[in-house]
Amino acid sequence: MSTLSFDEQIRQHIKAQTAIQSEQAIDWNNRLVWWRLKVEELLSHMKQWLSPLIADGTIRMHQDRIQISEEMLGSYELPHLIFTFGSVALRIKPVGSVIIGAFGRIDVEGPQGKAMLILVTDDDDAPPAQRREQAKWFIAYPEQRQKLFELDEGAFKQLVVDLMGVGD
C-alpha cells in the first residue's frame, strides 16, 4: 500500500500522464516543414523523371502554388504541377497532410481518370517520428484503393500512361 495520500496519488498520476502526453504531442510546425519538404522532393523527382520530354518540348510543365487550409496546420501554400501533353493536361495537386491513415495525399488527375499519391509507412507500431522517417509515397487507384503501388520512376511513368490514355 502506498504511503501517499489519495490526493497525492492522483496528482502524481496526472503529472505522469501529462509528461507522457507532452512527449507524444505532435509538433505541428515541424510536421508542416516536413510535409512541405516531402511534397517538394516528390515534385522534383517527377520533373526529373519527365525531364527529357520537357527538355525537347514534348511535354510542357507549369508550376504554380495553391493555398491549402487544414485545421491543425492552418493555411499554407504548396507547389502544384501541370504537365501538358499536346492539348491535354496531367494535374498534380497536394491535398493535405492531416488525413486518416497516412501522412499526406496528393491527387493526380488526367483525361482518363484520377489516382492518389499517399505518403504512408509500413510500421504502424513505430513511434511517430520514426514512422515519418520510414514514410514512402504510394499510388492508390480509385478502383483498387486497398492495393497500394510503391511510387518510383517506373510506377510514375505507368501512372502517366494510365491517366493520359497513352497507347489507347
JSON list of C-alpha atoms in Angstrom, two decimals:
[
{"chain": "A", "resi": 1, "resn": "MET", "atom": "CA", "xyz": [0.00, 0.00, 0.00]},
{"chain": "A", "resi": 2, "resn": "SER", "atom": "CA", "xyz": [1.24, 3.47, -0.87]},
{"chain": "A", "resi": 3, "resn": "THR", "atom": "CA", "xyz": [2.24, 5.87, 1.86]},
{"chain": "A", "resi": 4, "resn": "LEU", "atom": "CA", "xyz": [0.95, 8.74, -0.26]},
{"chain": "A", "resi": 5, "resn": "SER", "atom": "CA", "xyz": [-2.48, 10.15, 0.39]},
{"chain": "A", "resi": 6, "resn": "PHE", "atom": "CA", "xyz": [-5.22, 9.65, -2.17]},
{"chain": "A", "resi": 7, "resn": "ASP", "atom": "CA", "xyz": [-4.88, 13.28, -3.31]},
{"chain": "A", "resi": 8, "resn": "GLU", "atom": "CA", "xyz": [-1.11, 12.94, -3.73]},
{"chain": "A", "resi": 9, "resn": "GLN", "atom": "CA", "xyz": [-1.50, 9.70, -5.71]},
{"chain": "A", "resi": 10, "resn": "ILE", "atom": "CA", "xyz": [-3.99, 11.36, -8.08]},
{"chain": "A", "resi": 11, "resn": "ARG", "atom": "CA", "xyz": [-1.74, 14.41, -8.55]},
{"chain": "A", "resi": 12, "resn": "GLN", "atom": "CA", "xyz": [1.30, 12.23, -9.29]},
{"chain": "A", "resi": 13, "resn": "HIS", "atom": "CA", "xyz": [-0.69, 10.11, -11.72]},
{"chain": "A", "resi": 14, "resn": "ILE", "atom": "CA", "xyz": [-1.95, 13.17, -13.61]},
{"chain": "A", "resi": 15, "resn": "LYS", "atom": "CA", "xyz": [1.55, 14.67, -13.65]},
{"chain": "A", "resi": 16, "resn": "ALA", "atom": "CA", "xyz": [2.97, 11.42, -15.10]},
{"chain": "A", "resi": 17, "resn": "GLN", "atom": "CA", "xyz": [0.21, 11.21, -17.72]},
{"chain": "A", "resi": 18, "resn": "THR", "atom": "CA", "xyz": [0.77, 14.85, -18.71]},
{"chain": "A", "resi": 19, "resn": "ALA", "atom": "CA", "xyz": [4.50, 14.19, -19.14]},
{"chain": "A", "resi": 20, "resn": "ILE", "atom": "CA", "xyz": [3.79, 11.18, -21.37]},
{"chain": "A", "resi": 21, "resn": "GLN", "atom": "CA", "xyz": [1.29, 13.14, -23.45]},
{"chain": "A", "resi": 22, "resn": "SER", "atom": "CA", "xyz": [3.68, 16.06, -23.94]},
{"chain": "A", "resi": 23, "resn": "GLU", "atom": "CA", "xyz": [6.37, 13.62, -25.15]},
{"chain": "A", "resi": 24, "resn": "GLN", "atom": "CA", "xyz": [3.89, 12.18, -27.65]},
{"chain": "A", "resi": 25, "resn": "ALA", "atom": "CA", "xyz": [2.39, 15.53, -28.68]},
{"chain": "A", "resi": 26, "resn": "ILE", "atom": "CA", "xyz": [2.70, 16.42, -32.33]},
{"chain": "A", "resi": 27, "resn": "ASP", "atom": "CA", "xyz": [4.83, 19.45, -33.16]},
{"chain": "A", "resi": 28, "resn": "TRP", "atom": "CA", "xyz": [2.58, 20.86, -35.90]},
{"chain": "A", "resi": 29, "resn": "ASN", "atom": "CA", "xyz": [5.16, 23.41, -37.09]},
{"chain": "A", "resi": 30, "resn": "ASN", "atom": "CA", "xyz": [7.71, 20.63, -37.52]},
{"chain": "A", "resi": 31, "resn": "ARG", "atom": "CA", "xyz": [5.07, 18.49, -39.25]},
{"chain": "A", "resi": 32, "resn": "LEU", "atom": "CA", "xyz": [4.32, 21.30, -41.73]},
{"chain": "A", "resi": 33, "resn": "VAL", "atom": "CA", "xyz": [8.01, 21.84, -42.52]},
{"chain": "A", "resi": 34, "resn": "TRP", "atom": "CA", "xyz": [8.43, 18.09, -43.04]},
{"chain": "A", "resi": 35, "resn": "TRP", "atom": "CA", "xyz": [5.28, 17.84, -45.22]},
{"chain": "A", "resi": 36, "resn": "ARG", "atom": "CA", "xyz": [6.41, 20.73, -47.43]},
{"chain": "A", "resi": 37, "resn": "LEU", "atom": "CA", "xyz": [9.79, 19.08, -47.87]},
{"chain": "A", "resi": 38, "resn": "LYS", "atom": "CA", "xyz": [8.21, 15.72, -48.80]},
{"chain": "A", "resi": 39, "resn": "VAL", "atom": "CA", "xyz": [5.94, 17.36, -51.40]},
{"chain": "A", "resi": 40, "resn": "GLU", "atom": "CA", "xyz": [8.76, 19.45, -52.89]},
{"chain": "A", "resi": 41, "resn": "GLU", "atom": "CA", "xyz": [11.04, 16.39, -53.07]},
{"chain": "A", "resi": 42, "resn": "LEU", "atom": "CA", "xyz": [8.36, 14.36, -54.83]},
{"chain": "A", "resi": 43, "resn": "LEU", "atom": "CA", "xyz": [7.56, 17.09, -57.36]},
{"chain": "A", "resi": 44, "resn": "SER", "atom": "CA", "xyz": [11.29, 17.47, -58.04]},
{"chain": "A", "resi": 45, "resn": "HIS", "atom": "CA", "xyz": [11.51, 13.72, -58.78]},
{"chain": "A", "resi": 46, "resn": "MET", "atom": "CA", "xyz": [8.54, 13.96, -61.15]},
{"chain": "A", "resi": 47, "resn": "LYS", "atom": "CA", "xyz": [10.17, 16.81, -63.06]},
{"chain": "A", "resi": 48, "resn": "GLN", "atom": "CA", "xyz": [13.41, 14.84, -63.24]},
{"chain": "A", "resi": 49, "resn": "TRP", "atom": "CA", "xyz": [11.64, 11.68, -64.46]},
{"chain": "A", "resi": 50, "resn": "LEU", "atom": "CA", "xyz": [9.98, 13.63, -67.27]},
{"chain": "A", "resi": 51, "resn": "SER", "atom": "CA", "xyz": [12.95, 15.95, -67.95]},
{"chain": "A", "resi": 52, "resn": "PRO", "atom": "CA", "xyz": [13.93, 14.51, -71.38]},
{"chain": "A", "resi": 53, "resn": "LEU", "atom": "CA", "xyz": [10.39, 15.09, -72.68]},
{"chain": "A", "resi": 54, "resn": "ILE", "atom": "CA", "xyz": [10.23, 18.53, -71.04]},
{"chain": "A", "resi": 55, "resn": "ALA", "atom": "CA", "xyz": [13.63, 19.49, -72.48]},
{"chain": "A", "resi": 56, "resn": "ASP", "atom": "CA", "xyz": [12.66, 18.60, -76.06]},
{"chain": "A", "resi": 57, "resn": "GLY", "atom": "CA", "xyz": [9.26, 20.31, -75.77]},
{"chain": "A", "resi": 58, "resn": "THR", "atom": "CA", "xyz": [7.16, 17.14, -75.99]},
{"chain": "A", "resi": 59, "resn": "ILE", "atom": "CA", "xyz": [5.70, 17.93, -72.56]},
{"chain": "A", "resi": 60, "resn": "ARG", "atom": "CA", "xyz": [5.15, 21.44, -71.22]},
{"chain": "A", "resi": 61, "resn": "MET", "atom": "CA", "xyz": [5.37, 21.92, -67.48]},
{"chain": "A", "resi": 62, "resn": "HIS", "atom": "CA", "xyz": [3.75, 24.64, -65.41]},
{"chain": "A", "resi": 63, "resn": "GLN", "atom": "CA", "xyz": [4.35, 25.02, -61.69]},
{"chain": "A", "resi": 64, "resn": "ASP", "atom": "CA", "xyz": [2.14, 27.20, -59.55]},
{"chain": "A", "resi": 65, "resn": "ARG", "atom": "CA", "xyz": [1.24, 27.48, -55.88]},
{"chain": "A", "resi": 66, "resn": "ILE", "atom": "CA", "xyz": [-2.02, 26.53, -54.22]},
{"chain": "A", "resi": 67, "resn": "GLN", "atom": "CA", "xyz": [-3.47, 27.52, -50.88]},
{"chain": "A", "resi": 68, "resn": "ILE", "atom": "CA", "xyz": [-4.29, 24.67, -48.51]},
{"chain": "A", "resi": 69, "resn": "SER", "atom": "CA", "xyz": [-6.09, 25.05, -45.21]},
{"chain": "A", "resi": 70, "resn": "GLU", "atom": "CA", "xyz": [-6.01, 22.35, -42.53]},
{"chain": "A", "resi": 71, "resn": "GLU", "atom": "CA", "xyz": [-7.35, 22.56, -39.02]},
{"chain": "A", "resi": 72, "resn": "MET", "atom": "CA", "xyz": [-4.12, 21.54, -37.30]},
{"chain": "A", "resi": 73, "resn": "LEU", "atom": "CA", "xyz": [-1.65, 23.17, -39.71]},
{"chain": "A", "resi": 74, "resn": "GLY", "atom": "CA", "xyz": [-3.54, 26.34, -40.59]},
{"chain": "A", "resi": 75, "resn": "SER", "atom": "CA", "xyz": [-3.33, 27.88, -44.06]},
{"chain": "A", "resi": 76, "resn": "TYR", "atom": "CA", "xyz": [-0.21, 27.37, -46.12]},
{"chain": "A", "resi": 77, "resn": "GLU", "atom": "CA", "xyz": [0.94, 27.24, -49.73]},
{"chain": "A", "resi": 78, "resn": "LEU", "atom": "CA", "xyz": [2.43, 24.36, -51.66]},
{"chain": "A", "resi": 79, "resn": "PRO", "atom": "CA", "xyz": [3.56, 23.99, -55.25]},
{"chain": "A", "resi": 80, "resn": "HIS", "atom": "CA", "xyz": [1.48, 22.01, -57.71]},
{"chain": "A", "resi": 81, "resn": "LEU", "atom": "CA", "xyz": [2.36, 20.88, -61.22]},
{"chain": "A", "resi": 82, "resn": "ILE", "atom": "CA", "xyz": [0.58, 20.71, -64.51]},
{"chain": "A", "resi": 83, "resn": "PHE", "atom": "CA", "xyz": [2.17, 18.65, -67.28]},
{"chain": "A", "resi": 84, "resn": "THR", "atom": "CA", "xyz": [0.63, 19.37, -70.67]},
{"chain": "A", "resi": 85, "resn": "PHE", "atom": "CA", "xyz": [0.80, 16.72, -73.38]},
{"chain": "A", "resi": 86, "resn": "GLY", "atom": "CA", "xyz": [-0.42, 18.37, -76.59]},
{"chain": "A", "resi": 87, "resn": "SER", "atom": "CA", "xyz": [-3.84, 19.70, -75.63]},
{"chain": "A", "resi": 88, "resn": "VAL", "atom": "CA", "xyz": [-4.43, 17.57, -72.51]},
{"chain": "A", "resi": 89, "resn": "ALA", "atom": "CA", "xyz": [-3.08, 18.01, -69.01]},
{"chain": "A", "resi": 90, "resn": "LEU", "atom": "CA", "xyz": [-1.98, 15.91, -66.08]},
{"chain": "A", "resi": 91, "resn": "ARG", "atom": "CA", "xyz": [-2.54, 17.80, -62.81]},
{"chain": "A", "resi": 92, "resn": "ILE", "atom": "CA", "xyz": [-0.61, 17.02, -59.65]},
{"chain": "A", "resi": 93, "resn": "LYS", "atom": "CA", "xyz": [-2.20, 18.75, -56.69]},
{"chain": "A", "resi": 94, "resn": "PRO", "atom": "CA", "xyz": [-1.32, 18.37, -52.99]},
{"chain": "A", "resi": 95, "resn": "VAL", "atom": "CA", "xyz": [-4.46, 17.91, -50.89]},
{"chain": "A", "resi": 96, "resn": "GLY", "atom": "CA", "xyz": [-3.22, 17.85, -47.30]},
{"chain": "A", "resi": 97, "resn": "SER", "atom": "CA", "xyz": [-1.08, 16.28, -44.64]},
{"chain": "A", "resi": 98, "resn": "VAL", "atom": "CA", "xyz": [-3.58, 15.61, -41.88]},
{"chain": "A", "resi": 99, "resn": "ILE", "atom": "CA", "xyz": [-5.54, 12.71, -43.32]},
{"chain": "A", "resi": 100, "resn": "ILE", "atom": "CA", "xyz": [-6.72, 9.42, -41.85]},
{"chain": "A", "resi": 101, "resn": "GLY", "atom": "CA", "xyz": [-4.27, 6.57, -42.26]},
{"chain": "A", "resi": 102, "resn": "ALA", "atom": "CA", "xyz": [-1.43, 8.49, -43.91]},
{"chain": "A", "resi": 103, "resn": "PHE", "atom": "CA", "xyz": [0.95, 11.41, -43.58]},
{"chain": "A", "resi": 104, "resn": "GLY", "atom": "CA", "xyz": [-0.37, 13.14, -46.67]},
{"chain": "A", "resi": 105, "resn": "ARG", "atom": "CA", "xyz": [-2.10, 12.94, -50.01]},
{"chain": "A", "resi": 106, "resn": "ILE", "atom": "CA", "xyz": [-1.57, 14.34, -53.48]},
{"chain": "A", "resi": 107, "resn": "ASP", "atom": "CA", "xyz": [-4.22, 13.95, -56.19]},
{"chain": "A", "resi": 108, "resn": "VAL", "atom": "CA", "xyz": [-3.21, 13.22, -59.77]},
{"chain": "A", "resi": 109, "resn": "GLU", "atom": "CA", "xyz": [-5.79, 13.83, -62.48]},
{"chain": "A", "resi": 110, "resn": "GLY", "atom": "CA", "xyz": [-5.63, 13.23, -66.22]},
{"chain": "A", "resi": 111, "resn": "PRO", "atom": "CA", "xyz": [-8.14, 12.86, -69.03]},
{"chain": "A", "resi": 112, "resn": "GLN", "atom": "CA", "xyz": [-8.52, 9.12, -68.36]},
{"chain": "A", "resi": 113, "resn": "GLY", "atom": "CA", "xyz": [-9.04, 9.28, -64.62]},
{"chain": "A", "resi": 114, "resn": "LYS", "atom": "CA", "xyz": [-7.64, 10.02, -61.20]},
{"chain": "A", "resi": 115, "resn": "ALA", "atom": "CA", "xyz": [-5.27, 8.50, -58.69]},
{"chain": "A", "resi": 116, "resn": "MET", "atom": "CA", "xyz": [-3.96, 9.45, -55.28]},
{"chain": "A", "resi": 117, "resn": "LEU", "atom": "CA", "xyz": [-0.40, 9.55, -54.06]},
{"chain": "A", "resi": 118, "resn": "ILE", "atom": "CA", "xyz": [-0.40, 8.58, -50.40]},
{"chain": "A", "resi": 119, "resn": "LEU", "atom": "CA", "xyz": [2.51, 9.10, -48.01]},
{"chain": "A", "resi": 120, "resn": "VAL", "atom": "CA", "xyz": [2.47, 6.13, -45.63]},
{"chain": "A", "resi": 121, "resn": "THR", "atom": "CA", "xyz": [4.65, 3.84, -43.58]},
{"chain": "A", "resi": 122, "resn": "ASP", "atom": "CA", "xyz": [4.51, 0.08, -43.21]},
{"chain": "A", "resi": 123, "resn": "ASP", "atom": "CA", "xyz": [5.14, 0.08, -39.45]},
{"chain": "A", "resi": 124, "resn": "ASP", "atom": "CA", "xyz": [2.15, 1.48, -37.57]},
{"chain": "A", "resi": 125, "resn": "ASP", "atom": "CA", "xyz": [3.67, 0.42, -34.24]},
{"chain": "A", "resi": 126, "resn": "ALA", "atom": "CA", "xyz": [6.76, 2.63, -34.54]},
{"chain": "A", "resi": 127, "resn": "PRO", "atom": "CA", "xyz": [6.86, 5.97, -32.68]},
{"chain": "A", "resi": 128, "resn": "PRO", "atom": "CA", "xyz": [5.54, 8.91, -34.78]},
{"chain": "A", "resi": 129, "resn": "ALA", "atom": "CA", "xyz": [8.97, 10.42, -35.55]},
{"chain": "A", "resi": 130, "resn": "GLN", "atom": "CA", "xyz": [10.30, 7.04, -36.67]},
{"chain": "A", "resi": 131, "resn": "ARG", "atom": "CA", "xyz": [7.20, 6.41, -38.81]},
{"chain": "A", "resi": 132, "resn": "ARG", "atom": "CA", "xyz": [7.79, 9.71, -40.59]},
{"chain": "A", "resi": 133, "resn": "GLU", "atom": "CA", "xyz": [11.39, 8.73, -41.31]},
{"chain": "A", "resi": 134, "resn": "GLN", "atom": "CA", "xyz": [10.14, 5.48, -42.88]},
{"chain": "A", "resi": 135, "resn": "ALA", "atom": "CA", "xyz": [7.30, 7.09, -44.87]},
{"chain": "A", "resi": 136, "resn": "LYS", "atom": "CA", "xyz": [7.18, 6.44, -48.62]},
{"chain": "A", "resi": 137, "resn": "TRP", "atom": "CA", "xyz": [4.90, 7.51, -51.44]},
{"chain": "A", "resi": 138, "resn": "PHE", "atom": "CA", "xyz": [2.44, 5.00, -52.87]},
{"chain": "A", "resi": 139, "resn": "ILE", "atom": "CA", "xyz": [-0.09, 5.16, -55.71]},
{"chain": "A", "resi": 140, "resn": "ALA", "atom": "CA", "xyz": [-3.72, 4.34, -54.94]},
{"chain": "A", "resi": 141, "resn": "TYR", "atom": "CA", "xyz": [-6.10, 3.93, -57.87]},
{"chain": "A", "resi": 142, "resn": "PRO", "atom": "CA", "xyz": [-9.81, 4.57, -57.11]},
{"chain": "A", "resi": 143, "resn": "GLU", "atom": "CA", "xyz": [-10.87, 1.11, -58.27]},
{"chain": "A", "resi": 144, "resn": "GLN", "atom": "CA", "xyz": [-8.12, -0.57, -56.19]},
{"chain": "A", "resi": 145, "resn": "ARG", "atom": "CA", "xyz": [-7.89, 1.54, -53.03]},
{"chain": "A", "resi": 146, "resn": "GLN", "atom": "CA", "xyz": [-6.84, -1.40, -50.86]},
{"chain": "A", "resi": 147, "resn": "LYS", "atom": "CA", "xyz": [-3.86, -2.13, -53.12]},
{"chain": "A", "resi": 148, "resn": "LEU", "atom": "CA", "xyz": [-1.02, 0.38, -52.99]},
{"chain": "A", "resi": 149, "resn": "PHE", "atom": "CA", "xyz": [1.81, 0.54, -55.51]},
{"chain": "A", "resi": 150, "resn": "GLU", "atom": "CA", "xyz": [5.13, 1.96, -54.31]},
{"chain": "A", "resi": 151, "resn": "LEU", "atom": "CA", "xyz": [5.97, 5.10, -56.25]},
{"chain": "A", "resi": 152, "resn": "ASP", "atom": "CA", "xyz": [9.22, 5.10, -58.15]},
{"chain": "A", "resi": 153, "resn": "GLU", "atom": "CA", "xyz": [10.16, 6.28, -61.63]},
{"chain": "A", "resi": 154, "resn": "GLY", "atom": "CA", "xyz": [8.67, 3.27, -63.40]},
{"chain": "A", "resi": 155, "resn": "ALA", "atom": "CA", "xyz": [5.42, 3.41, -61.41]},
{"chain": "A", "resi": 156, "resn": "PHE", "atom": "CA", "xyz": [5.14, 7.15, -62.06]},
{"chain": "A", "resi": 157, "resn": "LYS", "atom": "CA", "xyz": [5.60, 6.69, -65.80]},
{"chain": "A", "resi": 158, "resn": "GLN", "atom": "CA", "xyz": [2.95, 3.95, -65.77]},
{"chain": "A", "resi": 159, "resn": "LEU", "atom": "CA", "xyz": [0.64, 6.31, -63.88]},
{"chain": "A", "resi": 160, "resn": "VAL", "atom": "CA", "xyz": [1.18, 8.93, -66.59]},
{"chain": "A", "resi": 161, "resn": "VAL", "atom": "CA", "xyz": [0.41, 6.34, -69.27]},
{"chain": "A", "resi": 162, "resn": "ASP", "atom": "CA", "xyz": [-2.75, 5.24, -67.43]},
{"chain": "A", "resi": 163, "resn": "LEU", "atom": "CA", "xyz": [-4.13, 8.69, -66.73]},
{"chain": "A", "resi": 164, "resn": "MET", "atom": "CA", "xyz": [-3.21, 10.18, -70.10]},
{"chain": "A", "resi": 165, "resn": "GLY", "atom": "CA", "xyz": [-4.59, 7.24, -72.10]},
{"chain": "A", "resi": 166, "resn": "VAL", "atom": "CA", "xyz": [-1.28, 6.68, -73.88]},
{"chain": "A", "resi": 167, "resn": "GLY", "atom": "CA", "xyz": [-1.48, 3.68, -76.18]},
{"chain": "A", "resi": 168, "resn": "ASP", "atom": "CA", "xyz": [-5.29, 3.51, -76.15]}
]
